[in-house]
CSV table of C-alpha atoms in Angstrom, one decimal:
chain,number,residue,atom,x,y,z
A,538,MET,CA,41.2,50.3,1.2
A,539,SER,CA,41.8,52.9,-1.5
A,540,ARG,CA,39.0,55.2,-2.4
A,541,VAL,CA,36.8,54.3,-5.3
A,542,TYR,CA,35.5,56.5,-8.1
A,543,ASN,CA,31.9,57.2,-6.9
A,544,PHE,CA,29.5,58.1,-9.7
A,545,SER,CA,26.5,58.3,-7.3
A,546,ALA,CA,23.8,60.9,-8.2
A,547,GLY,CA,23.5,61.9,-4.6
A,548,PRO,CA,24.6,61.8,-1.9
A,549,ALA,CA,27.6,62.1,-4.0
A,550,VAL,CA,31.4,62.5,-4.2
A,551,LEU,CA,33.1,65.3,-2.2
A,552,PRO,CA,36.5,66.8,-2.8
A,553,GLU,CA,39.2,64.8,-1.0
A,554,GLU,CA,40.8,68.1,0.3
A,555,VAL,CA,37.5,69.0,1.9
A,556,LEU,CA,37.1,65.6,3.5
A,557,SER,CA,40.7,65.7,4.8
A,558,GLN,CA,40.1,69.1,6.4
A,559,ALA,CA,36.9,68.1,8.0
A,560,ALA,CA,38.5,65.0,9.4
A,561,ALA,CA,41.4,67.1,10.8
A,562,GLU,CA,39.0,69.5,12.4
A,563,MET,CA,36.6,66.8,13.7
A,564,LEU,CA,37.6,66.8,17.3
A,565,ASP,CA,38.7,70.5,17.7
A,566,TYR,CA,37.4,73.2,15.3
A,567,HIS,CA,40.0,76.0,15.2
A,568,GLY,CA,41.0,75.6,18.9
A,569,CYS,CA,37.6,75.9,20.4
A,570,GLY,CA,37.9,72.4,22.0
A,571,MET,CA,34.9,70.8,20.3
A,572,SER,CA,33.6,69.6,17.0
A,573,VAL,CA,31.2,71.6,14.8
A,574,MET,CA,28.8,68.8,15.5
A,575,GLU,CA,28.8,69.6,19.2
A,576,MET,CA,28.7,73.4,19.3
A,577,SER,CA,25.6,75.5,19.8
A,578,HIS,CA,24.1,77.0,16.6
A,579,ARG,CA,23.7,80.2,18.7
A,580,SER,CA,27.4,80.4,19.5
A,581,PRO,CA,29.7,83.1,18.0
A,582,VAL,CA,31.9,80.3,16.6
A,583,PHE,CA,29.1,78.8,14.5
A,584,GLN,CA,27.8,82.3,13.6
A,585,GLY,CA,31.2,82.9,12.1
A,586,ILE,CA,31.0,79.6,10.1
A,587,LEU,CA,27.5,80.6,8.8
A,588,ASP,CA,28.5,84.1,7.9
A,589,GLU,CA,31.6,83.1,6.1
A,590,ALA,CA,29.7,80.4,4.1
A,591,GLU,CA,27.2,82.9,3.0
A,592,ALA,CA,29.8,85.5,2.0
A,593,ASP,CA,31.8,82.9,0.0
A,594,LEU,CA,28.6,81.7,-1.8
A,595,ARG,CA,27.7,85.2,-2.6
A,596,GLN,CA,31.2,85.8,-4.1
A,597,LEU,CA,31.1,82.5,-6.1
A,598,MET,CA,27.7,83.3,-7.7
A,599,GLY,CA,27.8,87.1,-7.7
A,600,VAL,CA,24.6,87.1,-5.6
A,601,PRO,CA,23.2,90.7,-5.7
A,602,ASP,CA,22.5,92.4,-2.4
A,603,ASP,CA,18.8,92.4,-2.9
A,604,TYR,CA,18.7,88.6,-2.7
A,605,ALA,CA,18.6,86.6,0.5
A,606,VAL,CA,20.7,83.5,0.9
A,607,LEU,CA,19.1,80.8,3.1
A,608,PHE,CA,20.4,77.5,4.4
A,609,LEU,CA,17.4,75.4,5.2
A,610,GLN,CA,16.6,71.8,6.2
A,611,GLY,CA,14.4,69.4,4.3
A,612,GLY,CA,14.7,68.4,0.7
A,613,ASP,CA,13.7,69.5,-2.8
A,614,SER,CA,10.4,67.7,-2.4
A,615,LEU,CA,9.5,70.0,0.5
A,616,LEU,CA,10.7,73.0,-1.5
A,617,PHE,CA,8.2,72.2,-4.3
A,618,SER,CA,5.4,73.0,-1.9
A,619,THR,CA,7.2,75.8,-0.1
A,620,VAL,CA,8.0,77.7,-3.3
A,621,PHE,CA,4.4,77.5,-4.5
A,622,MET,CA,2.9,78.6,-1.1
A,623,ASN,CA,5.3,81.5,-0.8
A,624,LEU,CA,5.4,82.9,-4.3
A,625,ALA,CA,2.1,81.9,-5.9
A,626,LYS,CA,0.1,84.5,-4.0
A,627,ASN,CA,-2.8,84.2,-6.4
A,628,GLY,CA,-2.6,80.4,-6.6
A,629,LYS,CA,-1.3,80.5,-10.2
A,630,ALA,CA,2.1,79.5,-11.5
A,631,ASP,CA,3.2,78.0,-14.8
A,632,TYR,CA,5.5,74.9,-15.2
A,633,VAL,CA,7.8,73.5,-17.8
A,634,VAL,CA,8.1,69.7,-17.2
A,635,SER,CA,11.4,68.4,-18.6
A,636,GLY,CA,11.9,65.4,-16.2
A,637,ASN,CA,10.7,63.6,-13.1
A,638,TRP,CA,11.7,66.3,-10.7
A,639,SER,CA,9.9,69.1,-12.5
A,640,LYS,CA,6.9,66.7,-12.9
A,641,LYS,CA,6.9,66.2,-9.1
A,642,ALA,CA,7.0,70.0,-8.5
A,643,PHE,CA,4.0,70.4,-10.9
A,644,GLU,CA,2.1,67.6,-9.1
A,645,GLN,CA,2.6,69.4,-5.7
A,646,ALA,CA,1.4,72.6,-7.2
A,647,GLN,CA,-1.8,70.8,-8.4
A,648,ILE,CA,-2.6,70.0,-4.8
A,649,LEU,CA,-2.1,73.5,-3.7
A,650,GLY,CA,-3.5,75.7,-6.4
A,651,ASP,CA,-4.0,76.3,-10.2
A,652,PRO,CA,-0.7,75.5,-12.0
A,653,LYS,CA,-0.5,75.4,-15.8
A,654,LEU,CA,1.6,73.0,-17.8
A,655,LEU,CA,3.4,75.1,-20.4
A,656,ALA,CA,5.5,72.4,-22.1
A,657,SER,CA,6.5,68.9,-21.5
A,658,SER,CA,8.9,66.3,-22.9
A,659,GLU,CA,7.3,63.3,-21.2
A,660,ASP,CA,6.3,62.0,-24.7
A,661,GLY,CA,9.9,61.2,-25.2
A,662,ASN,CA,10.5,59.8,-21.7
A,663,PHE,CA,12.2,63.1,-20.9
A,664,SER,CA,15.1,62.5,-23.3
A,665,TYR,CA,15.0,66.1,-24.4
A,666,VAL,CA,14.1,69.6,-23.1
A,667,PRO,CA,10.9,71.0,-24.6
A,668,ASP,CA,11.1,74.2,-26.7
A,669,VAL,CA,10.9,77.2,-24.3
A,670,SER,CA,11.5,80.0,-26.8
A,671,SER,CA,7.8,81.0,-27.1
A,672,LEU,CA,5.8,79.8,-24.1
A,673,ASP,CA,2.1,80.7,-23.6
A,674,VAL,CA,2.6,82.1,-20.1
A,675,ARG,CA,-0.5,83.3,-18.4
A,676,ASP,CA,-0.6,87.1,-17.7
A,677,ASP,CA,-1.5,86.5,-14.1
A,678,ALA,CA,1.0,83.7,-13.4
A,679,SER,CA,3.1,84.4,-10.3
A,680,PHE,CA,6.1,82.6,-11.7
A,681,VAL,CA,7.5,80.2,-14.3
A,682,TYR,CA,9.1,77.0,-12.9
A,683,ILE,CA,11.9,74.8,-14.3
A,684,CYS,CA,14.2,72.1,-13.1
A,685,GLN,CA,17.3,73.4,-14.9
A,686,ASN,CA,19.2,70.1,-14.8
A,687,GLU,CA,17.2,66.8,-14.4
A,688,THR,CA,19.2,64.3,-12.4
A,689,ILE,CA,17.4,61.1,-13.5
A,690,THR,CA,17.2,61.7,-17.2
A,691,GLY,CA,20.3,63.7,-17.6
A,692,THR,CA,18.9,66.8,-19.4
A,693,ARG,CA,20.0,70.4,-19.0
A,694,PHE,CA,18.3,73.5,-20.4
A,695,PRO,CA,20.5,74.9,-23.2
A,696,GLU,CA,19.0,78.3,-22.6
A,697,LEU,CA,16.6,79.8,-20.1
A,698,PRO,CA,12.9,80.1,-21.1
A,699,ASP,CA,11.3,83.3,-22.3
A,700,THR,CA,9.1,84.0,-19.3
A,701,LYS,CA,7.4,87.0,-20.9
A,702,GLY,CA,8.6,89.1,-18.0
A,703,HIS,CA,7.4,86.8,-15.3
A,704,VAL,CA,9.6,85.6,-12.4
A,705,LEU,CA,11.7,82.6,-13.1
A,706,VAL,CA,12.1,79.9,-10.4
A,707,ALA,CA,14.7,77.1,-10.9
A,708,ASP,CA,15.6,73.9,-9.2
A,709,GLN,CA,19.3,73.8,-9.7
A,710,SER,CA,20.2,70.9,-7.4
A,711,SER,CA,22.3,68.8,-9.8
A,712,MET,CA,24.0,71.7,-11.5
A,713,PHE,CA,24.5,74.0,-8.5
A,714,LEU,CA,27.9,75.7,-8.6
A,715,SER,CA,29.0,73.7,-11.6
A,716,GLU,CA,29.0,76.7,-13.9
A,717,PRO,CA,28.4,80.5,-13.7
A,718,VAL,CA,24.8,81.7,-13.6
A,719,ASP,CA,23.3,85.2,-13.7
A,720,VAL,CA,21.4,85.2,-10.4
A,721,SER,CA,19.5,88.3,-11.4
A,722,SER,CA,17.8,86.2,-14.2
A,723,TYR,CA,15.9,84.3,-11.5
A,724,GLY,CA,13.5,85.2,-8.8
A,725,LEU,CA,14.4,82.2,-6.8
A,726,ILE,CA,16.9,79.3,-7.0
A,727,HIS,CA,16.8,76.3,-4.8
A,728,ALA,CA,19.3,73.4,-4.6
A,729,GLY,CA,19.8,70.4,-2.4
A,730,VAL,CA,23.5,70.4,-1.7
A,731,GLN,CA,23.9,66.6,-1.5
A,732,LYS,CA,24.4,66.3,-5.2
A,733,ASN,CA,27.2,68.7,-5.9
A,734,VAL,CA,28.2,70.7,-2.8
A,735,GLY,CA,27.9,68.9,0.5
A,736,PRO,CA,26.4,66.2,2.6
A,737,ALA,CA,22.6,65.5,2.6
A,738,GLY,CA,20.4,67.6,4.8
A,739,VAL,CA,20.9,71.2,3.6
A,740,GLN,CA,18.9,73.2,1.1
A,741,VAL,CA,20.2,76.5,-0.3
A,742,VAL,CA,17.6,79.0,-1.3
A,743,ILE,CA,18.5,82.2,-3.1
A,744,VAL,CA,15.5,84.5,-3.3
A,745,ARG,CA,14.9,88.1,-4.4
A,746,ARG,CA,13.9,89.9,-1.2
A,747,ASP,CA,10.9,91.6,-2.7
A,748,LEU,CA,9.4,88.2,-3.4
A,749,ILE,CA,9.4,87.2,0.3
A,750,ALA,CA,5.8,87.7,1.4
A,751,GLU,CA,5.2,89.7,4.6
A,752,GLU,CA,2.0,88.0,5.5
A,753,LEU,CA,1.1,84.3,4.8
A,754,ALA,CA,-1.5,83.5,7.5
A,755,ASP,CA,-2.4,80.2,5.9
A,756,VAL,CA,1.2,78.9,5.6
A,757,PRO,CA,2.9,77.1,8.5
A,758,THR,CA,5.6,79.2,10.2
A,759,MET,CA,8.4,76.8,9.2
A,760,LEU,CA,7.4,76.9,5.5
A,761,ARG,CA,7.5,80.7,5.3
A,762,LEU,CA,10.6,82.1,3.6
A,763,LYS,CA,10.3,85.2,5.7
A,764,THR,CA,10.7,83.1,8.9
A,765,HIS,CA,14.1,82.0,7.8
A,766,ALA,CA,15.2,85.2,6.1
A,767,ASP,CA,14.4,87.3,9.2
A,768,ALA,CA,16.3,84.8,11.4
A,769,GLY,CA,19.3,84.5,9.2
A,770,SER,CA,18.7,80.8,8.7
A,771,LEU,CA,18.7,80.3,12.5
A,772,TYR,CA,15.0,80.2,13.3
A,773,ASP,CA,15.6,76.7,14.6
A,774,THR,CA,18.6,74.5,14.8
A,775,PRO,CA,20.1,74.1,11.3
A,776,ASN,CA,22.2,71.3,9.9
A,777,CYS,CA,25.4,72.9,11.4
A,778,TRP,CA,27.8,70.2,10.2
A,779,GLY,CA,26.3,70.2,6.7
A,780,ILE,CA,26.6,74.0,6.4
A,781,TYR,CA,30.2,73.8,7.7
A,782,VAL,CA,31.1,71.3,5.0
A,783,CYS,CA,29.4,73.4,2.3
A,784,GLY,CA,31.5,76.3,3.5
A,785,LEU,CA,34.7,74.2,2.9
A,786,VAL,CA,33.5,73.3,-0.6
A,787,PHE,CA,32.8,77.0,-1.3
A,788,LYS,CA,36.4,77.8,-0.4
A,789,TRP,CA,37.7,74.9,-2.5
A,790,LEU,CA,35.9,76.3,-5.5
A,791,LEU,CA,37.2,79.8,-4.9
A,792,ALA,CA,40.7,78.4,-4.7
A,793,LEU,CA,40.3,76.7,-8.0
A,794,GLY,CA,39.4,80.0,-9.6
A,795,GLY,CA,35.6,80.1,-9.1
A,796,LEU,CA,32.8,78.9,-11.3
A,797,PRO,CA,34.3,79.9,-14.7
A,798,GLU,CA,37.2,77.6,-14.0
A,799,MET,CA,35.0,74.9,-12.6
A,800,GLU,CA,32.9,75.0,-15.8
A,801,LYS,CA,35.9,74.5,-18.0
A,802,VAL,CA,36.8,71.3,-16.0
A,803,ASN,CA,33.3,70.1,-16.1
A,804,CYS,CA,33.1,70.6,-19.9
A,805,ARG,CA,36.3,68.6,-20.4
A,806,LYS,CA,35.0,65.8,-18.3
A,807,ALA,CA,31.6,65.7,-20.0
A,808,ALA,CA,33.3,65.8,-23.5
A,809,LEU,CA,35.4,62.8,-22.6
A,810,LEU,CA,32.4,60.7,-21.8
A,811,TYR,CA,30.0,61.9,-24.5
A,812,ASP,CA,32.7,61.7,-27.2
A,813,TYR,CA,33.2,58.1,-26.3
A,814,LEU,CA,29.5,57.3,-26.2
A,815,ASP,CA,29.0,58.9,-29.6
A,816,ALA,CA,31.7,56.8,-31.1
A,817,SER,CA,30.8,53.6,-29.4
A,818,ARG,CA,29.1,50.7,-31.1
A,819,LEU,CA,27.9,49.2,-27.8
A,820,PHE,CA,27.0,52.1,-25.5
A,821,SER,CA,24.7,55.0,-26.4
A,822,SER,CA,23.5,58.2,-24.7
A,823,THR,CA,19.8,58.5,-24.0
A,824,VAL,CA,19.7,62.3,-24.3
A,825,ALA,CA,19.4,64.6,-27.3
A,826,PRO,CA,22.9,66.1,-27.9
A,827,ARG,CA,21.7,69.7,-27.5
A,828,ASP,CA,20.2,69.0,-24.1
A,829,ARG,CA,22.8,66.9,-22.5
A,830,SER,CA,23.7,67.5,-18.8
A,831,LEU,CA,27.3,68.2,-17.8
A,832,MET,CA,26.6,66.5,-14.5
A,833,ASN,CA,24.4,63.4,-15.0
A,834,VAL,CA,25.1,61.1,-18.0
A,835,PRO,CA,22.7,58.2,-18.6
A,836,PHE,CA,23.7,55.6,-21.1
A,837,VAL,CA,22.6,52.1,-22.2
A,838,THR,CA,23.8,49.1,-24.1
A,839,GLY,CA,20.2,48.1,-25.2
A,840,ASP,CA,20.5,44.8,-23.4
A,841,ALA,CA,19.4,44.7,-19.7
A,842,ASP,CA,21.5,41.7,-18.9
A,843,LEU,CA,24.6,43.3,-20.4
A,844,ASP,CA,23.8,46.5,-18.5
A,845,ARG,CA,23.8,44.5,-15.2
A,846,ARG,CA,27.0,42.8,-16.1
A,847,PHE,CA,28.7,46.1,-16.8
A,848,VAL,CA,27.6,47.6,-13.5
A,849,ALA,CA,28.9,44.6,-11.6
A,850,GLU,CA,32.2,44.5,-13.3
A,851,ALA,CA,32.7,48.2,-13.1
A,852,ALA,CA,32.1,48.1,-9.3
A,853,ALA,CA,34.7,45.3,-9.0
A,854,ALA,CA,37.1,47.7,-10.8
A,855,GLY,CA,36.4,50.5,-8.3
A,856,LEU,CA,33.9,52.4,-10.5
A,857,VAL,CA,30.8,52.4,-8.2
A,858,ASN,CA,27.2,53.6,-8.2
A,859,LEU,CA,26.8,53.4,-12.0
A,860,LYS,CA,23.4,51.7,-12.0
A,861,GLY,CA,20.9,53.8,-13.8
A,862,HIS,CA,17.6,55.0,-12.3
A,863,ARG,CA,14.8,52.5,-12.7
A,864,LEU,CA,12.8,55.0,-14.8
A,865,VAL,CA,15.6,55.1,-17.4
A,866,GLY,CA,17.5,51.8,-16.9
A,867,GLY,CA,21.0,51.1,-18.1
A,868,MET,CA,23.7,53.2,-16.4
A,869,ARG,CA,24.2,56.7,-15.2
A,870,ALA,CA,27.5,58.4,-14.4
A,871,SER,CA,27.1,61.5,-12.2
A,872,ILE,CA,30.3,63.5,-12.8
A,873,TYR,CA,29.9,66.3,-10.3
A,874,ASN,CA,32.5,69.0,-9.5
A,875,ALA,CA,34.4,66.7,-7.1
A,876,MET,CA,34.8,63.9,-9.6
A,877,PRO,CA,38.3,64.3,-10.9
A,878,GLU,CA,39.1,64.1,-14.6
A,879,GLU,CA,41.1,60.9,-14.0
A,880,GLY,CA,37.9,59.3,-12.7
A,881,VAL,CA,36.0,60.0,-15.9
A,882,ARG,CA,39.0,58.8,-17.9
A,883,ALA,CA,39.1,55.6,-15.9
A,884,LEU,CA,35.5,55.1,-16.6
A,885,VAL,CA,35.9,55.6,-20.4
A,886,GLU,CA,38.9,53.3,-20.4
A,887,PHE,CA,36.9,50.6,-18.6
A,888,MET,CA,34.0,51.0,-21.0
A,889,ASP,CA,36.3,50.6,-23.9
A,890,ARG,CA,37.8,47.4,-22.5
A,891,PHE,CA,34.3,46.1,-21.7
A,892,GLU,CA,33.1,46.9,-25.3
A,893,ARG,CA,36.1,45.2,-26.8
A,894,GLY,CA,35.6,42.1,-24.6
A,895,VAL,CA,31.9,41.9,-25.6
A,896,ARG,CA,32.7,42.2,-29.3
A,897,ARG,CA,35.6,39.7,-29.2
């Protein structure tokens, strides 16, 4: 069976070159006689994999030396609590809610302390990013939190908020490594790799070292960032295979020319799809043009039965996982780094054929 074009929001498509290399090294990693899945996380061989992955990620993102890079287990939903417990030392942090994931982060903070809602776009079903140019940030807020790219609703911050000098924390899961970012603009970045970088089960956290608390007596050991920073992401057994695959993806990105080149490719792919949507008389985007994601593209026909028919016929044509999230409906194409331009072009061509068939 030939490979399909997989538009899943996550776990998502990976580069074929990476999958081929992982398959070739499955039984014997670099002559050590075993798979990465089998080796001890305390072994020199795996330490080399981990060190190389961190070095390549630092190079890709230009991570400053005063930031720690952590490879953790768990998911974003766990990081919502972990971030608040580690960084909101006074129990106060301010949130911009631009979609379902930032809403969930805000809800977890409400359980743990005294968060403030700075701005929200829930009134428009999160179809846009709220104005963040002049936020009423509390003087004593420990940080300002955003989800920079919302996977479900397909929005992306066109610019970072004015935090009034406060630490900025960003969930970058769906946009991680899709474009250059200035790491020094953030106090902490967290990202689940299953959307744009690797297999499910690894969380990358990039955190300024001075924000890592020395004493957190009321926080469980495994939820303290210091625990993992001090142990070099090896306090307990990490997702060794997941980190290894992430490392292969980092090298794939470096070979392409890094994040500036990746951004150019992603902009071309997104333009192909959005240009078609804007010209279509059947399909339409659900997101304000200024705030559209480069990675996650929801769209609808306005007819639920027609949406279901499109998803079914697209799958039969080898264009899979296009069903939209239940909170938005319709369709959603996640066009992450590893989705080739020909995949997006194939989707647009199929949409055009479908539209002409409906209007015939």
